[in-house]
Short mmCIF file of C-alpha atoms and ligand atoms in Angstrom, two decimals:
data_model
loop_
_atom_site.label_atom_id
_atom_site.label_comp_id
_atom_site.label_asym_id
_atom_site.label_seq_id
_atom_site.Cartn_x
_atom_site.Cartn_y
_atom_site.Cartn_z
CA MET A 1 32.11 -70.84 -42.21
CA ARG A 2 32.99 -74.30 -43.47
CA ARG A 3 32.31 -75.31 -47.02
CA HIS A 4 29.87 -78.14 -47.77
CA ARG A 5 28.57 -78.34 -44.22
CA GLN A 6 24.92 -79.28 -43.95
CA HIS A 7 23.12 -76.47 -42.17
CA ALA A 8 20.27 -76.97 -39.77
CA VAL A 9 17.81 -74.57 -41.35
CA TYR A 10 15.24 -73.67 -38.75
CA HIS A 11 11.73 -72.79 -39.87
CA SER A 12 10.65 -71.66 -36.41
CA ILE A 13 12.29 -70.11 -33.36
CA LEU A 14 10.52 -72.57 -31.02
CA PRO A 15 12.80 -75.64 -31.44
CA VAL A 16 15.87 -73.40 -31.07
CA LEU A 17 14.78 -72.36 -27.56
CA HIS A 18 16.01 -75.75 -26.27
CA GLU A 19 19.55 -75.11 -27.55
CA PRO A 20 22.29 -73.39 -25.53
CA GLY A 21 23.14 -69.72 -26.11
CA CYS A 22 21.09 -66.95 -27.73
CA PRO A 23 18.43 -68.67 -29.89
CA PHE A 24 18.24 -65.76 -32.36
CA CYS A 25 22.01 -65.88 -32.91
CA ARG A 26 21.85 -69.64 -33.45
CA LEU A 27 18.94 -69.49 -35.89
CA LEU A 28 20.41 -66.55 -37.83
CA ARG A 29 23.89 -68.06 -37.99
CA GLU A 30 22.44 -71.13 -39.74
CA PHE A 31 20.20 -68.95 -41.91
CA GLN A 32 23.22 -66.84 -42.94
CA ALA A 33 25.35 -69.91 -43.76
CA ASP A 34 22.50 -71.40 -45.80
CA ARG A 35 21.90 -68.16 -47.74
CA LEU A 36 25.60 -67.76 -48.51
CA GLN A 37 25.69 -71.29 -49.91
CA ARG A 38 22.46 -71.19 -51.83
CA HIS A 39 22.33 -67.79 -53.45
CA GLY A 40 21.84 -68.10 -57.17
CA GLU A 41 24.20 -66.28 -59.45
CA GLY A 42 21.81 -63.54 -60.50
CA GLU A 43 20.50 -62.68 -57.05
CA LEU A 44 23.31 -60.72 -55.42
CA HIS A 45 24.05 -57.12 -56.31
CA HIS A 46 25.44 -55.53 -53.14
CA LEU A 47 27.56 -57.18 -50.47
CA CYS A 48 29.30 -55.82 -47.37
CA ASN A 49 32.90 -56.73 -46.58
CA PHE A 50 31.91 -59.53 -44.22
CA HIS A 51 29.54 -61.20 -46.67
CA VAL A 52 31.95 -60.98 -49.61
CA TRP A 53 34.40 -63.02 -47.56
CA GLY A 54 31.62 -65.23 -46.21
CA LEU A 55 30.49 -66.03 -49.73
CA ALA A 56 34.06 -66.78 -50.79
CA ALA A 57 34.35 -69.25 -47.89
CA ALA A 58 30.93 -70.88 -48.24
CA GLN A 59 30.29 -71.27 -51.96
CA GLU A 60 31.64 -73.76 -54.44
CA ALA A 61 34.60 -72.01 -56.10
CA PRO A 62 33.15 -71.93 -59.65
CA VAL A 63 29.85 -70.46 -58.39
CA ALA A 64 31.68 -67.86 -56.27
CA ALA A 65 33.84 -67.00 -59.30
CA ARG A 66 30.77 -66.37 -61.47
CA ILE A 67 29.09 -64.25 -58.75
CA PHE A 68 32.24 -62.20 -58.21
CA MET A 69 32.74 -61.71 -61.97
CA ARG A 70 29.29 -60.20 -62.16
CA LEU A 71 29.86 -58.04 -59.07
CA VAL A 72 33.11 -56.60 -60.40
CA ASP A 73 31.36 -55.83 -63.69
CA GLU A 74 28.63 -53.84 -61.97
CA ALA A 75 29.21 -50.17 -61.31
CA ALA A 76 29.00 -50.13 -57.50
CA PRO A 77 29.21 -53.72 -56.32
CA LEU A 78 30.13 -53.06 -52.70
CA SER A 79 27.68 -51.95 -50.11
CA ASN A 80 28.81 -48.51 -49.00
CA GLY A 81 25.93 -47.03 -47.08
CA SER A 82 23.84 -45.98 -50.06
CA ALA A 83 22.93 -49.58 -50.95
CA ALA A 84 22.43 -52.12 -48.21
CA CYS A 85 24.11 -55.52 -48.43
CA ASP A 86 21.68 -58.09 -49.87
CA VAL A 87 22.60 -60.74 -47.28
CA CYS A 88 22.47 -58.27 -44.35
CA THR A 89 18.99 -57.23 -45.53
CA GLU A 90 17.80 -60.84 -45.62
CA ILE A 91 19.20 -61.49 -42.14
CA LEU A 92 17.46 -58.41 -40.77
CA GLN A 93 14.12 -59.53 -42.29
CA GLU A 94 14.54 -63.04 -40.85
CA GLU A 95 15.46 -61.58 -37.44
CA GLU A 96 12.32 -59.42 -37.38
CA LEU A 97 10.17 -62.33 -38.53
CA ARG A 98 11.51 -64.60 -35.74
CA ILE A 99 11.10 -61.94 -33.04
CA ARG A 100 7.48 -61.44 -34.16
CA GLU A 101 7.01 -65.22 -34.19
CA LEU A 102 8.21 -65.55 -30.59
CA ILE A 103 6.02 -62.64 -29.46
CA SER A 104 3.01 -64.36 -31.04
CA CYS A 105 3.85 -67.68 -29.30
CA LEU A 106 4.38 -66.46 -25.74
CA GLN A 107 1.62 -68.76 -24.44
CA ARG A 108 3.15 -71.88 -25.99
CA ALA A 109 4.82 -74.40 -23.67
CA GLU A 110 8.23 -74.04 -25.38
CA ALA A 111 8.18 -70.28 -24.83
CA THR A 112 6.94 -70.34 -21.24
CA HIS A 113 9.52 -72.99 -20.35
CA TRP A 114 12.28 -70.90 -21.98
CA PHE A 115 11.25 -67.76 -20.10
CA ARG A 116 11.04 -69.64 -16.84
CA SER A 117 14.18 -71.74 -16.86
CA ASN A 118 16.42 -71.41 -19.90
CA LEU A 119 16.38 -67.76 -20.94
CA THR A 120 19.67 -66.75 -22.60
CA LEU A 121 20.04 -63.76 -24.94
CA CYS A 122 22.90 -61.73 -26.35
CA ILE A 123 22.67 -58.01 -25.58
CA PRO A 124 21.53 -56.89 -29.09
CA HIS A 125 18.77 -59.54 -29.31
CA GLY A 126 17.82 -58.96 -25.68
CA LEU A 127 17.28 -55.27 -26.39
CA LYS A 128 15.33 -55.94 -29.59
CA LEU A 129 13.05 -58.50 -27.94
CA ARG A 130 12.60 -56.34 -24.85
CA ARG A 131 11.06 -53.53 -26.92
CA LYS A 132 8.27 -55.85 -28.12
CA LEU A 133 7.53 -57.81 -24.94
CA PRO A 134 4.64 -57.26 -22.54
CA ALA A 135 5.86 -55.24 -19.54
CA VAL A 136 5.44 -58.18 -17.18
CA LEU A 137 8.19 -60.17 -18.96
CA ILE A 138 10.77 -57.37 -19.26
CA PRO A 139 12.33 -57.82 -15.78
CA ARG A 140 12.85 -61.51 -16.66
CA VAL A 141 14.88 -60.54 -19.75
CA ASP A 142 16.88 -57.98 -17.79
CA SER A 143 17.78 -60.45 -15.07
CA ALA A 144 18.66 -63.17 -17.63
CA ILE A 145 21.03 -60.78 -19.42
CA GLU A 146 22.54 -59.76 -16.11
CA SER A 147 23.10 -63.33 -14.91
CA TYR A 148 24.57 -64.37 -18.28
CA ARG A 149 26.86 -61.33 -18.06
CA GLN A 150 28.02 -62.40 -14.59
CA GLN A 151 28.62 -65.98 -15.73
CA LEU A 152 30.66 -64.80 -18.73
CA THR A 153 32.66 -62.43 -16.56
CA ALA A 154 33.51 -65.32 -14.22
CA ASP A 155 34.52 -67.55 -17.19
CA LEU A 156 36.71 -64.78 -18.64
CA GLU A 157 38.34 -64.05 -15.27
CA HIS A 158 39.09 -67.75 -14.94
CA LEU A 159 40.64 -67.77 -18.43
CA ARG A 160 42.72 -64.70 -17.78
CA GLU A 161 44.28 -66.38 -14.77
CA GLU A 162 44.55 -69.94 -16.04
CA LEU A 163 45.70 -69.77 -19.62
CA MET A 164 49.30 -70.51 -20.44
CA PRO A 165 50.68 -69.59 -23.88
CA LYS A 166 50.81 -73.24 -25.00
CA SER A 167 47.06 -73.64 -24.66
CA GLU A 168 45.93 -70.28 -25.94
CA ARG A 169 43.07 -71.68 -28.07
CA VAL A 170 41.61 -73.75 -25.25
CA GLY A 171 39.66 -70.81 -23.91
CA TRP A 172 38.10 -69.89 -27.22
CA GLY A 173 34.65 -71.10 -26.11
CA ALA A 174 34.27 -68.49 -23.38
CA VAL A 175 35.82 -65.76 -25.53
CA GLY A 176 33.49 -66.60 -28.42
CA ARG A 177 30.45 -66.64 -26.11
CA ALA A 178 31.49 -63.24 -24.74
CA ALA A 179 31.84 -61.86 -28.29
CA GLU A 180 28.37 -63.15 -29.19
CA PHE A 181 26.92 -61.70 -26.00
CA LEU A 182 28.30 -58.25 -26.86
CA VAL A 183 27.62 -57.98 -30.58
CA SER A 184 25.68 -61.14 -31.70
CA GLN A 185 27.23 -63.73 -33.98
CA ARG A 186 29.61 -62.74 -36.78
CA GLY A 187 27.95 -60.96 -39.67
CA LEU A 188 24.51 -60.77 -38.09
CA ARG A 189 24.78 -57.05 -37.42
CA PRO A 190 26.05 -54.58 -40.01
ZN1 LIG B 1 21.72 -63.05 -30.23
ZN1 LIG B 2 26.29 -58.01 -45.33
#
């Protein structure tokens, strides 16, 4: 998470369907970055490990200092199972909202085009969407996940054979895409 970056805050899942990769991961990654930057000082009470560090990286230092001072003053500032992380909770609500939005827009041109020719989903979002879709579209999701899995496997095999120590970061793209495919983007799942 880079400080001071302008985030593309999406207000709908539809424009994100044109972008590469899992559209839910892309939308939620920007949502998460925006929330970490914009949270007011009195709004956060519980944070998980990931979002404590995310806030430290994303916020202006004086704002982060004031938020952390309040958190360390509170009795149980860290999310530990009994109290959910405030940012994780917001991300989960946004994720459910966007899945419902897509389900309600299945007849729209953007959605039909995506299903027909550009369907890419990480495994967690594929499984979540699959549970809500009409039965006729489920095989399409399954085959998209399977073909993305095969493509990633080929990219990773290629990396494993090609990479020399001097260029070890060159292959980060495929490794990062594989990580997203398996578990969604960083911080989006508790
Ligand atoms: Zn995803
Ligand atoms: Zn969290």
